[in-house]
XYZ file of C-alpha atoms in Angstrom:
656
model
C -0.583 71.998 -21.440
C 2.946 71.213 -20.257
C 6.125 71.546 -22.321
C 6.089 67.945 -23.522
C 8.234 67.020 -26.521
C 7.564 63.282 -26.267
C 4.124 63.221 -27.914
C 3.950 63.555 -31.695
C 1.352 63.360 -34.451
C 1.423 62.149 -38.056
C -0.758 62.872 -41.071
C -0.118 61.139 -44.436
C -1.334 61.424 -48.017
C -1.167 57.863 -49.410
C 1.726 58.541 -51.818
C 4.598 58.915 -49.334
C 4.138 62.549 -48.287
C 3.312 63.547 -44.755
C 2.954 66.263 -42.125
C 4.090 65.760 -38.531
C 5.409 67.491 -35.424
C 5.013 67.396 -31.662
C 1.558 67.919 -30.219
C 2.636 71.284 -28.784
C 3.931 72.434 -32.169
C 7.657 72.495 -31.399
C 9.637 70.743 -34.132
C 12.214 68.399 -32.600
C 13.318 66.570 -35.761
C 14.581 67.669 -39.154
C 11.832 65.391 -40.483
C 9.037 67.385 -38.869
C 7.089 69.279 -41.500
C 3.870 71.008 -42.359
C 4.388 69.637 -45.867
C 6.873 66.902 -46.685
C 6.128 66.112 -50.322
C 6.879 62.854 -52.128
C 8.142 64.250 -55.416
C 8.585 60.765 -56.959
C 5.908 58.803 -55.063
C 6.515 57.300 -52.652
C 10.100 58.576 -52.650
C 11.929 61.815 -53.390
C 10.615 63.260 -50.154
C 11.329 66.915 -49.447
C 10.531 69.082 -46.445
C 9.122 72.089 -48.279
C 7.430 73.884 -45.384
C 8.676 73.106 -41.881
C 5.779 74.541 -39.909
C 3.440 77.507 -39.491
C 3.060 79.556 -36.290
C -0.164 81.317 -35.325
C -0.676 84.631 -33.519
C -4.013 85.870 -32.154
C -4.626 89.590 -31.788
C -7.433 90.553 -29.431
C -7.580 94.293 -29.302
C -4.092 95.363 -28.288
C -3.158 91.919 -26.996
C -1.018 89.604 -29.161
C -0.928 85.931 -28.152
C 1.489 83.619 -29.943
C 0.296 80.000 -30.139
C 3.466 78.595 -31.702
C 6.430 76.983 -29.966
C 10.058 76.737 -31.061
C 13.265 75.684 -29.415
C 16.412 77.739 -29.970
C 19.827 77.382 -28.305
C 19.177 78.157 -24.641
C 15.581 79.299 -25.137
C 12.042 78.229 -25.977
C 9.989 80.870 -27.781
C 7.121 81.420 -27.966
C 5.310 79.383 -25.321
C 1.978 78.878 -27.018
C 1.561 75.403 -25.560
C 0.268 77.087 -22.375
C -2.956 77.806 -24.284
C -3.399 74.312 -25.744
C -6.494 72.836 -24.123
C -6.891 69.575 -26.048
C -5.568 67.523 -28.929
C -6.926 64.515 -30.806
C -5.678 62.681 -33.866
C -8.751 60.714 -34.957
C -10.014 61.006 -37.614
C -7.718 63.976 -38.414
C -5.399 66.033 -36.157
C -7.323 68.660 -34.211
C -6.131 71.208 -31.639
C -8.208 73.459 -29.385
C -6.593 76.552 -27.885
C -8.159 78.586 -25.068
C -6.904 82.098 -24.354
C -8.289 83.479 -21.074
C -10.212 86.731 -21.345
C -8.729 89.958 -20.000
C -10.515 92.375 -17.622
C -13.702 90.347 -17.626
C -13.756 89.676 -21.360
C -14.812 86.188 -22.468
C -12.247 83.522 -23.316
C -11.159 83.041 -26.892
C -11.411 79.413 -28.070
C -9.798 78.588 -31.424
C -9.966 75.203 -33.142
C -7.298 74.143 -35.624
C -7.720 71.136 -37.937
C -5.110 69.719 -40.325
C -5.425 67.080 -43.044
C -3.899 65.900 -46.314
C -6.180 65.010 -49.249
C -5.453 61.456 -50.368
C -3.072 61.214 -53.309
C -1.926 64.844 -53.247
C 1.180 66.609 -51.957
C -1.072 69.060 -50.177
C -1.630 70.046 -46.556
C -4.829 71.831 -45.576
C -5.261 73.748 -42.341
C -8.528 75.248 -41.154
C -9.246 77.450 -38.163
C -12.587 78.263 -36.604
C -13.304 80.672 -33.767
C -15.490 78.604 -31.433
C -15.949 81.239 -28.730
C -15.013 84.815 -27.999
C -14.969 88.306 -29.483
C -13.613 89.243 -32.891
C -9.944 88.381 -33.362
C -7.232 88.800 -35.940
C -5.476 85.549 -36.807
C -2.002 85.684 -38.372
C -0.225 82.567 -39.673
C 3.457 82.630 -40.640
C 4.890 79.662 -42.599
C 8.580 78.690 -42.442
C 10.131 77.359 -45.643
C 13.277 75.313 -46.340
C 12.531 73.341 -49.522
C 15.182 70.666 -48.911
C 15.677 66.896 -48.872
C 14.058 65.431 -45.780
C 17.250 63.734 -44.583
C 19.158 67.013 -44.374
C 19.034 70.274 -42.460
C 19.030 73.741 -43.990
C 21.172 76.835 -43.529
C 20.952 80.381 -44.841
C 22.528 80.594 -48.280
C 22.537 82.934 -51.245
C 21.126 80.270 -53.607
C 17.798 80.182 -51.739
C 15.272 81.917 -53.997
C 12.962 84.200 -52.011
C 11.026 85.529 -55.026
C 7.245 85.360 -54.713
C 4.639 85.198 -57.457
C 1.112 86.263 -56.602
C -2.078 85.149 -58.308
C -4.630 87.714 -59.422
C -7.360 85.175 -60.236
C -10.416 86.681 -58.564
C -12.697 83.867 -59.663
C -11.247 81.321 -57.273
C -12.119 80.610 -53.667
C -8.873 82.118 -52.377
C -8.259 85.787 -51.694
C -4.500 85.379 -51.834
C -2.256 82.871 -53.520
C 1.513 83.004 -53.305
C 4.018 80.745 -55.020
C 7.746 80.352 -54.476
C 10.416 77.910 -55.590
C 13.345 77.919 -53.147
C 15.531 75.669 -55.324
C 15.301 74.660 -58.983
C 15.694 70.962 -58.116
C 12.594 71.093 -55.933
C 8.944 71.685 -56.814
C 7.214 75.041 -56.502
C 5.342 75.678 -53.261
C 1.914 77.276 -53.491
C 0.171 78.903 -50.520
C -3.543 79.524 -51.040
C -5.682 81.321 -48.490
C -9.075 82.938 -48.056
C -7.307 85.581 -45.959
C -5.006 88.434 -46.884
C -1.272 87.949 -47.421
C 1.200 90.511 -46.130
C 4.697 90.093 -47.481
C 7.429 90.482 -44.876
C 10.218 88.119 -45.844
C 12.797 87.282 -43.178
C 15.218 84.546 -42.175
C 14.787 82.805 -38.821
C 17.983 81.267 -37.517
C 19.011 78.293 -35.386
C 15.811 76.364 -34.827
C 17.077 73.619 -32.511
C 15.911 70.014 -32.858
C 16.141 68.052 -29.610
C 15.764 64.602 -31.172
C 18.554 65.228 -33.678
C 20.771 66.454 -30.840
C 20.135 63.173 -29.013
C 21.037 61.270 -32.187
C 24.375 63.068 -32.532
C 23.300 64.716 -35.794
C 23.147 68.296 -37.030
C 20.421 69.784 -34.878
C 20.140 73.397 -36.053
C 18.308 74.845 -39.020
C 17.559 78.191 -40.666
C 14.226 78.797 -42.391
C 12.672 81.565 -44.481
C 9.337 83.156 -43.619
C 7.780 84.906 -46.661
C 5.218 86.835 -44.618
C 1.867 86.301 -42.907
C -1.627 85.215 -43.897
C -4.183 87.229 -41.948
C -7.912 86.868 -41.224
C -10.473 88.791 -39.188
C -12.633 86.185 -37.451
C -15.892 86.415 -35.575
C -17.637 83.565 -33.747
C -17.994 80.374 -35.860
C -16.158 81.922 -38.795
C -13.572 79.735 -40.550
C -10.186 80.440 -42.095
C -8.315 78.200 -44.531
C -4.707 77.823 -45.617
C -3.637 75.271 -48.238
C 0.030 74.458 -48.874
C 0.733 72.385 -51.967
C 3.083 71.449 -54.771
C 0.088 71.799 -57.105
C -0.107 75.323 -58.548
C -3.361 77.057 -59.350
C -6.851 76.487 -58.041
C -8.017 73.645 -55.835
C -11.176 71.640 -55.885
C -13.601 72.349 -53.077
C -12.865 69.005 -51.354
C -9.481 70.346 -50.303
C -11.275 72.654 -47.908
C -13.358 69.911 -46.312
C -11.646 67.627 -43.830
C -14.737 65.432 -43.840
C -13.642 63.659 -47.032
C -10.457 62.480 -45.350
C -12.281 61.723 -42.104
C -14.975 59.688 -43.869
C -12.349 57.626 -45.688
C -10.704 56.740 -42.363
C -13.992 55.814 -40.747
C -14.577 53.451 -43.676
C -11.187 51.822 -43.062
C -12.163 51.079 -39.475
C -15.661 49.874 -40.337
C -14.290 46.440 -41.284
C -14.117 45.747 -37.540
C -17.663 46.785 -36.635
C -18.512 43.163 -35.805
C -15.720 42.776 -33.267
C -16.518 42.689 -29.555
C -16.830 46.250 -28.313
C -13.795 45.949 -26.022
C -11.563 45.334 -29.045
C -13.397 47.220 -31.774
C -12.164 50.744 -31.044
C -8.540 49.626 -30.780
C -8.762 47.641 -34.018
C -10.321 50.626 -35.774
C -7.527 52.913 -34.568
C -4.928 50.402 -35.741
C -6.626 50.141 -39.139
C -6.241 53.898 -39.588
C -2.610 53.637 -38.490
C -2.076 50.758 -40.931
C -3.363 52.880 -43.791
C -0.547 55.392 -43.276
C 2.032 52.856 -44.436
C 0.228 51.611 -47.567
C 1.202 53.956 -50.380
C 0.713 54.170 -54.118
C 3.751 54.337 -56.372
C 4.167 56.309 -59.586
C 3.289 53.181 -61.611
C 0.005 52.952 -59.629
C 1.064 49.742 -57.898
C 1.328 49.804 -54.121
C 4.083 49.363 -51.596
C 4.648 49.784 -47.855
C 6.700 52.501 -46.216
C 8.555 50.772 -43.384
C 8.344 53.658 -40.945
C 7.856 57.369 -40.464
C 9.518 59.719 -40.596
C 12.616 58.393 -42.398
C 12.247 54.855 -43.812
C 11.397 54.093 -47.435
C 9.902 50.850 -48.756
C 11.934 47.822 -47.687
C 11.210 44.358 -49.035
C 11.593 42.619 -45.693
C 9.426 45.071 -43.762
C 6.816 45.101 -46.501
C 6.354 41.342 -46.591
C 6.337 40.982 -42.798
C 3.803 43.796 -42.468
C 1.557 42.855 -45.405
C -0.655 40.295 -43.609
C -1.594 42.658 -40.783
C -1.785 45.833 -42.857
C -3.770 44.369 -45.763
C -5.210 40.950 -44.999
C -6.452 41.594 -41.477
C -8.088 44.791 -42.763
C -9.530 43.000 -45.841
C -7.622 45.233 -48.277
C -7.014 42.453 -50.766
C -6.585 44.701 -53.792
C -3.708 46.562 -52.140
C -2.174 43.262 -50.970
C -2.093 41.924 -54.531
C -0.753 45.225 -55.834
C 2.105 45.160 -53.294
C 3.034 41.582 -54.194
C 3.028 42.433 -57.880
C 5.171 45.531 -57.386
C 7.908 43.470 -55.749
C 7.523 40.557 -58.156
C 8.235 42.996 -61.004
C 11.490 44.018 -59.302
C 12.757 40.458 -58.657
C 16.279 39.740 -59.872
C 18.331 36.550 -59.685
C 15.715 34.964 -57.457
C 15.563 37.864 -54.996
C 13.176 40.728 -54.319
C 14.751 44.063 -53.353
C 15.809 44.838 -49.828
C 15.226 48.535 -50.422
C 14.195 51.015 -53.068
C 16.562 54.000 -52.691
C 15.112 57.469 -52.125
C 16.143 58.893 -55.480
C 15.277 56.067 -57.867
C 18.638 54.346 -58.158
C 18.954 50.594 -58.764
C 17.305 48.707 -55.874
C 19.449 47.087 -53.196
C 19.252 43.287 -52.952
C 21.359 42.786 -49.821
C 18.922 40.560 -47.940
C 18.537 36.845 -47.386
C 15.107 36.936 -45.777
C 13.000 39.436 -47.773
C 12.419 36.910 -50.549
C 11.523 34.194 -48.045
C 9.019 36.539 -46.392
C 7.675 37.159 -49.927
C 6.726 33.463 -50.074
C 4.997 33.751 -46.702
C 3.060 36.884 -47.678
C 1.983 35.320 -50.977
C 0.790 32.129 -49.268
C -1.141 34.167 -46.701
C -2.716 36.269 -49.465
C -3.728 33.191 -51.437
C -5.251 31.541 -48.382
C -7.252 34.665 -47.544
C -8.323 35.713 -51.049
C -8.428 32.488 -53.059
C -7.070 34.601 -55.916
C -5.175 31.898 -57.803
C -5.507 33.801 -61.070
C -3.204 36.611 -59.870
C -0.869 34.308 -57.976
C -0.729 31.577 -60.594
C -0.249 33.833 -63.596
C 1.938 36.632 -62.244
C 3.581 35.622 -58.962
C 4.068 31.853 -59.096
C 6.553 32.049 -62.027
C 8.654 34.487 -59.989
C 8.529 32.233 -56.924
C 9.593 29.267 -59.032
C 12.649 31.201 -60.208
C 13.396 32.176 -56.608
C 13.490 28.528 -55.528
C 15.786 27.594 -58.388
C 18.177 30.469 -57.707
C 18.314 29.664 -53.980
C 19.210 26.062 -54.737
C 21.913 26.814 -57.317
C 23.139 29.948 -55.536
C 22.559 33.659 -55.937
C 24.019 36.920 -54.612
C 25.881 37.223 -51.298
C 26.591 33.527 -50.959
C 22.925 32.655 -50.579
C 22.624 28.963 -51.424
C 20.989 25.830 -50.106
C 23.483 23.290 -48.741
C 23.201 19.983 -50.607
C 24.337 18.054 -47.525
C 21.637 19.169 -45.075
C 19.150 21.275 -47.039
C 19.792 24.351 -44.903
C 20.218 27.810 -46.420
C 23.582 29.551 -46.073
C 24.338 33.211 -46.651
C 26.840 35.921 -45.921
C 30.523 36.610 -46.069
C 32.579 39.582 -47.097
C 31.273 42.025 -44.501
C 27.615 41.807 -45.480
C 24.587 42.056 -43.225
C 21.783 40.061 -44.775
C 19.319 39.184 -42.005
C 16.939 41.640 -40.362
C 19.642 42.242 -37.736
C 21.412 44.382 -40.286
C 23.116 47.234 -38.394
C 26.348 48.348 -40.021
C 28.531 51.391 -39.308
C 31.306 51.930 -41.808
C 32.895 48.515 -42.226
C 31.619 47.259 -38.865
C 28.843 44.674 -39.226
C 27.451 44.596 -35.699
C 25.670 41.223 -35.908
C 27.076 39.466 -39.023
C 25.355 36.083 -38.438
C 27.158 34.510 -41.405
C 26.363 30.927 -42.300
C 22.983 29.463 -41.407
C 20.776 31.757 -39.283
C 17.972 30.141 -37.320
C 15.021 32.182 -38.615
C 16.300 31.816 -42.182
C 15.933 28.044 -41.893
C 12.387 28.399 -40.581
C 11.529 30.777 -43.418
C 13.256 28.575 -46.023
C 11.352 25.513 -44.783
C 8.047 27.414 -44.896
C 8.835 28.725 -48.378
C 9.471 25.182 -49.607
C 6.280 23.841 -48.031
C 4.178 26.729 -49.367
C 5.691 26.245 -52.797
C 4.744 22.560 -52.735
C 1.103 23.544 -52.260
C 1.213 26.138 -55.029
C 3.091 23.796 -57.392
C 0.421 21.148 -56.933
C -2.230 23.703 -57.776
C -0.233 24.760 -60.838
C 0.226 21.153 -61.952
C 3.979 21.642 -61.674
C 5.119 18.169 -60.538
C 8.822 18.884 -60.986
C 8.722 21.880 -58.641
C 6.553 20.069 -56.130
C 8.973 17.141 -55.994
C 11.989 19.450 -55.834
C 10.575 21.403 -52.891
C 9.489 18.201 -51.189
C 13.007 16.762 -51.380
C 14.624 19.909 -49.960
C 12.027 20.450 -47.229
C 12.545 16.895 -45.971
C 16.295 17.525 -45.776
C 15.739 20.707 -43.785
C 13.446 19.011 -41.299
C 15.754 16.010 -40.871
C 18.785 18.170 -40.033
C 17.441 21.310 -38.391
C 17.105 20.111 -34.798
C 20.448 18.349 -34.769
C 22.234 21.468 -36.017
C 20.353 24.044 -33.959
C 19.233 22.572 -30.648
C 21.127 24.102 -27.698
C 20.595 21.531 -24.935
C 22.472 23.613 -22.373
C 20.077 26.558 -22.655
C 16.984 24.594 -23.755
C 16.573 26.713 -26.856
C 17.892 27.116 -30.401
C 21.287 28.406 -31.449
C 21.065 31.746 -33.202
C 23.190 30.658 -36.155
C 25.674 27.988 -37.125
C 28.697 28.446 -39.347
C 30.570 25.259 -40.092
C 31.242 23.698 -36.691
C 30.548 26.969 -34.834
C 27.194 27.237 -33.047
C 26.293 30.693 -31.737
C 24.713 30.476 -28.297
C 23.480 34.069 -28.062
C 19.883 34.028 -26.858
C 18.032 36.119 -29.408
C 14.406 36.329 -30.558
C 15.082 34.900 -34.020
C 14.376 31.378 -32.802
C 10.716 32.236 -32.173
C 10.005 31.957 -35.916
C 10.744 28.229 -35.790
C 7.525 28.060 -33.731
C 5.374 30.927 -34.994
C 5.457 30.209 -38.741
C 2.748 27.884 -40.119
C 4.840 24.811 -41.025
C 6.421 23.155 -37.997
C 10.085 22.227 -37.764
C 10.243 21.126 -34.110
C 8.463 18.645 -31.876
C 5.767 20.057 -29.612
C 8.037 19.616 -26.583
C 10.905 21.565 -28.129
C 8.528 24.301 -29.285
C 7.395 24.793 -25.684
C 10.995 25.057 -24.520
C 11.792 27.689 -27.137
C 8.782 29.777 -26.118
C 9.678 29.419 -22.428
C 13.249 30.562 -23.046
C 12.171 33.574 -25.100
C 9.592 34.504 -22.475
C 12.114 34.250 -19.659
C 15.025 36.036 -21.330
C 13.570 38.464 -23.847
C 9.940 39.386 -23.184
C 9.197 42.986 -22.132
C 5.930 44.975 -22.037
C 6.574 46.353 -25.538
C 8.078 43.439 -27.437
C 11.124 41.181 -27.388
C 14.670 42.190 -26.578
C 17.097 41.504 -29.403
C 19.597 39.943 -26.967
C 19.399 38.466 -23.483
C 20.487 40.782 -20.639
C 22.726 37.919 -19.473
C 24.925 38.436 -22.529
C 28.013 40.603 -21.969
C 27.239 42.510 -25.186
C 23.771 43.543 -23.990
C 22.905 47.249 -24.341
C 19.793 48.272 -22.436
C 19.561 51.885 -23.640
C 19.355 52.944 -27.282
C 20.819 56.445 -27.392
C 23.845 58.396 -28.581
C 25.526 58.999 -31.922
C 25.265 56.659 -34.904
C 28.005 54.325 -33.651
C 26.381 53.996 -30.237
C 22.863 53.602 -31.602
C 23.698 51.120 -34.333
C 25.929 49.253 -31.916
C 22.928 48.642 -29.652
C 20.229 48.316 -32.346
C 20.188 44.502 -32.149
C 22.097 44.036 -28.918
C 19.262 44.335 -26.440
C 16.980 46.946 -27.953
C 13.314 45.914 -27.822
C 11.428 45.482 -31.090
C 7.669 45.979 -30.919
C 6.879 43.880 -33.995
C 8.332 40.770 -32.356
C 5.450 40.716 -29.892
C 3.362 39.366 -32.789
C 5.332 36.189 -33.553
C 5.945 35.614 -29.846
C 2.234 35.675 -29.031
C 1.447 33.516 -32.059
C 4.006 30.969 -30.853
C 2.798 31.155 -27.246
C -0.818 30.598 -28.269
C 0.154 27.773 -30.631
C 2.051 25.764 -27.995
C -0.829 26.294 -25.566
C -3.403 25.261 -28.185
C -5.180 28.619 -27.942
C -6.625 27.762 -24.556
C -8.798 30.422 -22.853
C -6.076 30.927 -20.236
C -3.390 31.456 -22.876
C -5.584 33.929 -24.740
C -6.155 35.867 -21.541
C -2.422 35.963 -20.847
C -1.627 36.980 -24.436
C -4.129 39.832 -24.208
C -2.420 41.063 -21.033
C 0.976 40.969 -22.736
C -0.392 42.894 -25.722
C -2.038 45.615 -23.634
C 1.040 47.869 -23.151
C 1.476 48.147 -26.922
C -2.190 49.099 -27.230
C -1.754 51.723 -24.517
C 1.269 52.987 -26.440
C -1.192 54.276 -29.060
C -1.668 57.248 -26.719
C 2.046 57.802 -26.165
C 4.904 58.857 -28.477
C 3.223 59.242 -31.910
C -0.461 59.410 -31.004
C -2.361 56.707 -32.872
C 0.646 54.652 -33.954
C 3.349 52.357 -32.540
C 7.072 53.034 -32.343
C 9.799 51.031 -34.020
C 11.870 50.167 -30.935
C 12.103 50.610 -27.164
C 14.906 50.517 -24.635
C 15.651 47.045 -23.298
C 15.756 48.408 -19.749
C 12.803 49.889 -17.863
C 11.002 52.213 -18.350
C 11.314 50.936 -21.964
C 11.456 54.405 -23.533
C 10.294 54.429 -27.177
C 13.036 55.135 -29.716
C 13.699 55.074 -33.454
C 10.892 55.763 -35.924
C 7.831 57.032 -34.092
C 5.512 55.058 -36.400
C 6.596 51.648 -37.721
C 4.679 49.490 -40.191
C 5.442 46.057 -38.774
C 4.843 47.224 -35.181
C 1.331 48.328 -36.134
C 0.784 45.333 -38.395
C 1.685 42.650 -35.903
C -0.258 44.285 -33.067
C -3.345 44.460 -35.277
C -2.918 40.918 -36.616
C -2.627 39.356 -33.177
C -5.439 41.448 -31.695
C -7.927 40.530 -34.412
C -6.855 37.127 -35.677
C -5.192 35.372 -32.745
C -7.240 36.673 -29.828
């Protein structure tokens, strides 16, 4: 295989922990890990073990299968022996080492998985072909927060404790605790362990270098786990935060594989041409649905670095949970955010280390209404909604009318929802560097009005069901105001589209994708003619093979490449960068204005195809967060993003 750093893999454990790297085994990010544990699920993530490199010994020959990048060098070059890789149902590599002097080839299979609900990574090896070999595996340990890099220091504890329990499945078990603030790390193996502790310096991470961040790291190797293998013999290594013995299921990848096959089985009745893709997306969707410490669920916005964000969670919930018929998890997610509501708002973000949630968002709560309405329509579960969520939604409406944080308040004169001021970034276009708010959008943003209108209309339906006449009448009055004034305030006759936001007498004419939500959301604000014009404008100015640009290339502020340090990247994040998740609302709007005609469905399927093909690019089996606005639309940002997967799956299954 070639030296290709662009293709990555991801394995997750359902509580926020993960393992990931490049297909060829060369870590290019500080987030790459053999075991990144969620110490306070789904947060408190720590890269405990960065990776493990394998060496095969065949007689006097020693073949290194690992790959690492150092300043000015790549060593070793084990990717030359990588014959194949697949990620479904669990990551699996096959290495072929050519025989020497007429000897047969050596073929070694490596499989990696994480048991669900455990901060544990299991790796198995089996010699598929060839003579007897010696397999050595060396782990590299840092034990640090996943947002940081690690350097040699005297505080790093290299002490090892060995188990002498001969009644367990393992032959060798070694435990170490690099730092007191982190959990212990236990290595269990059915091979022998040979202690040979050493520091390895200056691992170089290409992706962090591109991002203008610290790109070098030092790691500690405690020694090597060693097996003698003959044909069809297996070897196992388990890395975990759980000390002591392990149940037998940890050694069987089939449990994890069977669970993922079950996730995809919900689509067995789909036409064959769509079934396999939907099943792959269902497995990808599962990676983002995680269980919290309180046993409720949430959604991680993206791997490898995002936590659970209110906005992302509510946008992604329909595709992740409803399309896949995971109604229990959908209800659990809604309840987890309802519990955290404050002053009529759900959190924007739960910080990594358990601090007070951030509420700096105007749209997360409005998306909460949408997700709840979609859940109720799909499940019919009025008991959960009526008893536990509806009271929270009622408070949200009241707070939005009288005013809550960050200047969020409905305008008595026109019914529209205002927000912002004081250097805040409250919409999903929320890039901020220092005191620089890149796209402030203060006042009345176009998608906020569409979401506010839909929240009011959905609340009218729920209030009627609850027998709450006062709330129904209140929402009816405000929704009529919104509809009466929206077009007058937002229609841009010169460009045949909607203004992006208005602030007093100012109307922002930037052509952005936010206007598509005035068409894609269930309750309609515009006439059919104006809806068609909005869709046509977005198609003409913003549509790419992988989603919608965040700004028209005709705009002088347009940035077509997302690269550079934090200032450069955040400065272009919503100034032309393509967002994959926006393909979902665009296709929904396009199909709606074309009345789901066969021709429009065919065209929508063609537009969706590049995102489906992207499942075999970048992070294999998932969909990236963003792409460059200019061809060739290089994937950037998080290599696996919840709402990108969600919206692709939702449109594929429910719209097409």
